[in-house]
Short mmCIF file of the N, C-alpha and C atoms (twelve columns), coordinates in Angstrom:
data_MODEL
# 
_entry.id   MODEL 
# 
loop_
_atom_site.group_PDB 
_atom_site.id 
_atom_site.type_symbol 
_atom_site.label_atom_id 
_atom_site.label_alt_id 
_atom_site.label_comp_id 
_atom_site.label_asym_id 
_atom_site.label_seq_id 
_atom_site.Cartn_x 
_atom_site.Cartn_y 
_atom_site.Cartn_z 
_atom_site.pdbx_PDB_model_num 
ATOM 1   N N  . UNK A 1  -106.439 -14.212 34.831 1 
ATOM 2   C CA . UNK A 1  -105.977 -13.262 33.837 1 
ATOM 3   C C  . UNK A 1  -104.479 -13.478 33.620 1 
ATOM 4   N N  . UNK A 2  -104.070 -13.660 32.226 1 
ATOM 5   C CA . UNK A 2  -102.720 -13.429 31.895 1 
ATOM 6   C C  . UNK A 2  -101.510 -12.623 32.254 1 
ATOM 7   N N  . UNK A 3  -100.665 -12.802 32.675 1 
ATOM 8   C CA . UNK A 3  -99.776  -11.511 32.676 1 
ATOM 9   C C  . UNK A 3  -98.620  -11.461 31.385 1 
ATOM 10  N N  . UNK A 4  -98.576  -9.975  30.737 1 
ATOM 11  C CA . UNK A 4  -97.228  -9.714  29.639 1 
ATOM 12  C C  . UNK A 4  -96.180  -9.335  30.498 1 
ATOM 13  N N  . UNK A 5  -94.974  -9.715  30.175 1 
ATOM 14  C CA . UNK A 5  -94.063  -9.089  30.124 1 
ATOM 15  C C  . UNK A 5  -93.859  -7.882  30.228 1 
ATOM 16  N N  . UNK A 6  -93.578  -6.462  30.505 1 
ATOM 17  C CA . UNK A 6  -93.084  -5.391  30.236 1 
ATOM 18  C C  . UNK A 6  -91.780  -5.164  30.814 1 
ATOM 19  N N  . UNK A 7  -91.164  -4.677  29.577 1 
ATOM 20  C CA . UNK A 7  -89.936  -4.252  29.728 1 
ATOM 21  C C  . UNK A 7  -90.003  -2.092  29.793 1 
ATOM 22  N N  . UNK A 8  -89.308  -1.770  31.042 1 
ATOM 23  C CA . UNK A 8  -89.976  -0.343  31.368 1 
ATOM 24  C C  . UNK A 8  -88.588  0.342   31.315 1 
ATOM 25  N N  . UNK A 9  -87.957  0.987   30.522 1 
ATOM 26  C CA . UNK A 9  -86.459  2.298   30.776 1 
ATOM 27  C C  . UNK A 9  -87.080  3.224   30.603 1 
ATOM 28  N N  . UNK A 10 -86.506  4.018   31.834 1 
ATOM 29  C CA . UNK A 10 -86.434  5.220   31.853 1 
ATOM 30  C C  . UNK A 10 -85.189  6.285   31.988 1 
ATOM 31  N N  . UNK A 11 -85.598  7.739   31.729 1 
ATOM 32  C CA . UNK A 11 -84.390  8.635   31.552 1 
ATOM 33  C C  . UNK A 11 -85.259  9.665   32.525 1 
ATOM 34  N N  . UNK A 12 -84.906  9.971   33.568 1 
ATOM 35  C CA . UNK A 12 -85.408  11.301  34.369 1 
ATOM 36  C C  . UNK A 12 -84.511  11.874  34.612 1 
ATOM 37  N N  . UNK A 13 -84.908  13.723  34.503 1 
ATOM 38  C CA . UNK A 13 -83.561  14.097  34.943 1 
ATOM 39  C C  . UNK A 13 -83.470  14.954  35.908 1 
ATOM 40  N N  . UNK A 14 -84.553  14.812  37.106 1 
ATOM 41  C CA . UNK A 14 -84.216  14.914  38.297 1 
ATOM 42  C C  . UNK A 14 -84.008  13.932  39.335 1 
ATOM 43  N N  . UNK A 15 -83.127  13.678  40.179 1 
ATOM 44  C CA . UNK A 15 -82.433  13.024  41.271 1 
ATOM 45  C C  . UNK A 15 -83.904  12.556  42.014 1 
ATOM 46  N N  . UNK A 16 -84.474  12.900  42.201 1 
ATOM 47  C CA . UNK A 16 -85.319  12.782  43.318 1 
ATOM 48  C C  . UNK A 16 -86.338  11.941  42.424 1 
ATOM 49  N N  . UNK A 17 -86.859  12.767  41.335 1 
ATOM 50  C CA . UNK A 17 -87.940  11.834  40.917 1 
ATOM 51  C C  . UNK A 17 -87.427  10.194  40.458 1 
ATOM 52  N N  . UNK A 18 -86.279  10.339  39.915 1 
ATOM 53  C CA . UNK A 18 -85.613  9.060   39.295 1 
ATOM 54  C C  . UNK A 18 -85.495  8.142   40.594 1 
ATOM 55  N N  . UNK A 19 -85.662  8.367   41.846 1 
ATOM 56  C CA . UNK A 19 -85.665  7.415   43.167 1 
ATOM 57  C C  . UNK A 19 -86.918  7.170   43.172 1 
ATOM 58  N N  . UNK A 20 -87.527  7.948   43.366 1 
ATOM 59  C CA . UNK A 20 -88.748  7.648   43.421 1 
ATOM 60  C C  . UNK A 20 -89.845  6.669   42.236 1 
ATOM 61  N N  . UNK A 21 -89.525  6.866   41.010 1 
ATOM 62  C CA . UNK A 21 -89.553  6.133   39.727 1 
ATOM 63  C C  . UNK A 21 -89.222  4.681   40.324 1 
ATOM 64  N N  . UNK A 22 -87.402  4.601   40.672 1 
ATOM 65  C CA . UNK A 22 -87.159  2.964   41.003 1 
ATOM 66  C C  . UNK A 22 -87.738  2.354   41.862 1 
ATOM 67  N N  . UNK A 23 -88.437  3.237   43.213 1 
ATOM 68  C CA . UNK A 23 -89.216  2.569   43.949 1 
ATOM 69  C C  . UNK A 23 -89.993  2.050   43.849 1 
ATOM 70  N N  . UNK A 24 -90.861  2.753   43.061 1 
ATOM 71  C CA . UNK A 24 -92.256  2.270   42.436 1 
ATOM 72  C C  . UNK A 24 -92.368  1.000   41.770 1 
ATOM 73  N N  . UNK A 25 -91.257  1.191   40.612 1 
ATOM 74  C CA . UNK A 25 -90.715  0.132   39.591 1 
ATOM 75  C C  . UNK A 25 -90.212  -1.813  40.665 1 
ATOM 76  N N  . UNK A 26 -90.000  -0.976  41.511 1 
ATOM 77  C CA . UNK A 26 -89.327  -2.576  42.244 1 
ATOM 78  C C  . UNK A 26 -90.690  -3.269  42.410 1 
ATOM 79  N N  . UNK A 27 -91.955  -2.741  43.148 1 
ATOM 80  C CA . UNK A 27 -92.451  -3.378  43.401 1 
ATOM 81  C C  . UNK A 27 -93.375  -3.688  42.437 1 
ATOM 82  N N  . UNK A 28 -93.221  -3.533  41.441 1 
ATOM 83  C CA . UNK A 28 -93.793  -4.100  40.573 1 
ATOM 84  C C  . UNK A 28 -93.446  -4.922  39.442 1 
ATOM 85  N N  . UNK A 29 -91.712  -4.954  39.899 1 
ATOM 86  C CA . UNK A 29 -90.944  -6.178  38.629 1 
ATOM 87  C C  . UNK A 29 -89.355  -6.171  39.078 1 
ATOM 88  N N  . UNK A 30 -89.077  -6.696  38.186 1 
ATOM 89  C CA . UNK A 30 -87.000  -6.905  38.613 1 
ATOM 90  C C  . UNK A 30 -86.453  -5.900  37.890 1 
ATOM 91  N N  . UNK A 31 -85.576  -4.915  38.637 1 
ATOM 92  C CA . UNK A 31 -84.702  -4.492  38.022 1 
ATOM 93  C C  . UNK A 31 -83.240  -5.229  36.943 1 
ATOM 94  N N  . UNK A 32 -83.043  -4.965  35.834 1 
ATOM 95  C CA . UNK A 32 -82.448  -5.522  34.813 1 
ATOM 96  C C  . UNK A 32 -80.942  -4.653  34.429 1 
ATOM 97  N N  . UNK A 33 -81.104  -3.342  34.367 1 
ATOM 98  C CA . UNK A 33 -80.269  -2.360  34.547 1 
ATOM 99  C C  . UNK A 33 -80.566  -1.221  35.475 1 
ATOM 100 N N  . UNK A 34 -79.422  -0.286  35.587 1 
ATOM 101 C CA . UNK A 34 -79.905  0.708   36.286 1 
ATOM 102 C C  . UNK A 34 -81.230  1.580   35.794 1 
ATOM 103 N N  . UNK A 35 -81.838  1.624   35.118 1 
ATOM 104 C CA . UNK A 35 -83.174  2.099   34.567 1 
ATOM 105 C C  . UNK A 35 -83.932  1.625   33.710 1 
ATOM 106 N N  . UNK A 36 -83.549  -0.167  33.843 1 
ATOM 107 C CA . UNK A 36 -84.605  -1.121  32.940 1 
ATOM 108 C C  . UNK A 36 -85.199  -2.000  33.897 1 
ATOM 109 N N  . UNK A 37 -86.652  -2.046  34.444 1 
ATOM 110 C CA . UNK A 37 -87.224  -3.356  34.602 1 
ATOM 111 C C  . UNK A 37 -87.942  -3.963  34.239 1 
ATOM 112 N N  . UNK A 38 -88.047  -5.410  34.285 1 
ATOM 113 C CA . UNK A 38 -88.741  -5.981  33.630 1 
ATOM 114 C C  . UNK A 38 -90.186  -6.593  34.381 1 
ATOM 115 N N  . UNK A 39 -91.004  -6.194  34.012 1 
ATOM 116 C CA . UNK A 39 -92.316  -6.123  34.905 1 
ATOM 117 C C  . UNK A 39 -93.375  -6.888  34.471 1 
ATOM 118 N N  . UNK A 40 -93.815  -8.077  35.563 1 
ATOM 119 C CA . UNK A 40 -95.176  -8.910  34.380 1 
ATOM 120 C C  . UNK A 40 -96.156  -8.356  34.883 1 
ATOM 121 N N  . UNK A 41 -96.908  -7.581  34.271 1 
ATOM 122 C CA . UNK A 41 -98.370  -7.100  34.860 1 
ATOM 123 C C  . UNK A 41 -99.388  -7.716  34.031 1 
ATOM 124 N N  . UNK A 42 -100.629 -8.193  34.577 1 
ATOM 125 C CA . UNK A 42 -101.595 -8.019  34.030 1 
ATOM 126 C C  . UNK A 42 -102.116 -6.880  34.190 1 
ATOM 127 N N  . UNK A 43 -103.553 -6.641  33.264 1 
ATOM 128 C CA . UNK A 43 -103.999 -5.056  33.156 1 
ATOM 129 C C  . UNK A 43 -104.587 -4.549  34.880 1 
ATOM 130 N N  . UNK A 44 -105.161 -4.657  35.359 1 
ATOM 131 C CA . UNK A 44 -104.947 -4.393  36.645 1 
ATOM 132 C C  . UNK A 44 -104.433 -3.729  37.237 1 
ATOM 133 N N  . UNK A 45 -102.887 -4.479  37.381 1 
ATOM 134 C CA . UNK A 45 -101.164 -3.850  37.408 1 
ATOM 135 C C  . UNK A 45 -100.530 -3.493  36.854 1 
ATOM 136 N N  . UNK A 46 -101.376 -3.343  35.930 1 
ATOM 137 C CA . UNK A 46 -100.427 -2.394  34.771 1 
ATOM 138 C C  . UNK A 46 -101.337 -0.926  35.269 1 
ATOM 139 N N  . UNK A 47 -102.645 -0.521  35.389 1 
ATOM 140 C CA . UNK A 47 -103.411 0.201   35.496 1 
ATOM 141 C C  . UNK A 47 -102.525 1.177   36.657 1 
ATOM 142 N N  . UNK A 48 -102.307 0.304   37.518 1 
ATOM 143 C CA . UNK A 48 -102.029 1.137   38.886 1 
ATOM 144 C C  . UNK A 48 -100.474 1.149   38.928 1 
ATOM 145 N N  . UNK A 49 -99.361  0.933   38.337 1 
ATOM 146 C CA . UNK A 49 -98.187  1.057   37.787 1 
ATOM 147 C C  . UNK A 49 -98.801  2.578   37.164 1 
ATOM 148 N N  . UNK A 50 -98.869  2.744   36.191 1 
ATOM 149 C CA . UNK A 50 -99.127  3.965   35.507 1 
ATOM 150 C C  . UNK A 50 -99.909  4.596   36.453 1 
ATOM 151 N N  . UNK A 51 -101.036 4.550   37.258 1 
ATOM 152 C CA . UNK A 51 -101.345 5.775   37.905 1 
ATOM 153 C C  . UNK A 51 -100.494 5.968   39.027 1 
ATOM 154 N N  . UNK A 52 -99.704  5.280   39.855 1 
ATOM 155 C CA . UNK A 52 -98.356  5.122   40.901 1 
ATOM 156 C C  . UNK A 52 -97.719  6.665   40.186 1 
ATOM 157 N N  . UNK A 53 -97.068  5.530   39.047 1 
ATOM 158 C CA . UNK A 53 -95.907  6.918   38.382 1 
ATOM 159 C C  . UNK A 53 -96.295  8.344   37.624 1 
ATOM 160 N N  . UNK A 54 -98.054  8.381   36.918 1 
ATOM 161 C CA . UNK A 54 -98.626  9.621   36.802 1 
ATOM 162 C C  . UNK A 54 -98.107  10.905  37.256 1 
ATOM 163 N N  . UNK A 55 -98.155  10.707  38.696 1 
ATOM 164 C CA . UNK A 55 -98.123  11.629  39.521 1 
ATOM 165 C C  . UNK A 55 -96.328  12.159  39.673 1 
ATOM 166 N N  . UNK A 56 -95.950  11.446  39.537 1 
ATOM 167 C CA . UNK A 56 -94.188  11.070  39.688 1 
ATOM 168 C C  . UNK A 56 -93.308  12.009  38.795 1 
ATOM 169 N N  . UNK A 57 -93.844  11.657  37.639 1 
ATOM 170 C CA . UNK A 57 -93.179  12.337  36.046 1 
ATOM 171 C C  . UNK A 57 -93.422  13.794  35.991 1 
ATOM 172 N N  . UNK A 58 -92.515  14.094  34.920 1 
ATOM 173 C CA . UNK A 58 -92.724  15.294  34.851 1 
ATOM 174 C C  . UNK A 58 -92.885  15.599  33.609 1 
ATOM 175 N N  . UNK A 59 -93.784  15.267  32.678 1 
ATOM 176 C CA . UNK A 59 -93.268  14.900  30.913 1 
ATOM 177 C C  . UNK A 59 -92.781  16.022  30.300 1 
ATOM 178 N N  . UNK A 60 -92.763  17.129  30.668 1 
ATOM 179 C CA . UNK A 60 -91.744  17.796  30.252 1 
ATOM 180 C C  . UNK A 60 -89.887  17.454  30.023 1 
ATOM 181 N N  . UNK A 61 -89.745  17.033  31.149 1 
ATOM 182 C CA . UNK A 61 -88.614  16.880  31.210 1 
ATOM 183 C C  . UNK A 61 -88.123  14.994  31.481 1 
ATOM 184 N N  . UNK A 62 -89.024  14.528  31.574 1 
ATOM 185 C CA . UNK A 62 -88.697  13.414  31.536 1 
ATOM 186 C C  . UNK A 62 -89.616  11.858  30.324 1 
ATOM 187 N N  . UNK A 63 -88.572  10.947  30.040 1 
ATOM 188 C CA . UNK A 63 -89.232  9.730   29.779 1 
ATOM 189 C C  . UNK A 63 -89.217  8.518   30.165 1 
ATOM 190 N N  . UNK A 64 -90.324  7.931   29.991 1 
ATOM 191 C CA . UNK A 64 -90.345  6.349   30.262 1 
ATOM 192 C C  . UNK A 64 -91.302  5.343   29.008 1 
ATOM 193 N N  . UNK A 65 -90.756  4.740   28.990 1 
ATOM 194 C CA . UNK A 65 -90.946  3.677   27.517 1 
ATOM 195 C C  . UNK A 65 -91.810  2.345   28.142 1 
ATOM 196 N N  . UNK A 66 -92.512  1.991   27.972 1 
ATOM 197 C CA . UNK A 66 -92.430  0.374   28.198 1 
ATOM 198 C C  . UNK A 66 -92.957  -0.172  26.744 1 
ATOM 199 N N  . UNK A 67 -92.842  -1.361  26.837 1 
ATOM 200 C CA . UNK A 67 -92.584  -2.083  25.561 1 
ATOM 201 C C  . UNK A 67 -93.022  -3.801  26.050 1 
# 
């Protein structure tokens, strides 16, 4: 299976979740900026990336983009 690219920023605006966000994020790609990484998943890893951070967010108050 292929892997894309994803490019993932985020804006959280609690302290705690935003650590927890980069943790997640490392192991699944390179950090690029302080809240951009760039992540090759195939669907798989992309699947379990999003259910990882599900739980994490708070969509009220926070976002994350990937692209």
């Amino acid at each position: 299976m292929s892997r894309i690219r994803y490019l993932v920023s985020y804006d959280i605006s609690n302290p705690k979740r935003l650590r927890r966000v980069a943790r997640s994020l490392e192991g699944f790609g390179v950090r690029l900026q302080y809240s951009v990484f760039e992540c090759p998943l195939d669907g798989i890893r992309l699947a379990k990336l999003q259910a990882e951070l599900q739980p994490i967010l708070n969509m009220d108050e926070d976002q994350i983009d990937r692209k």
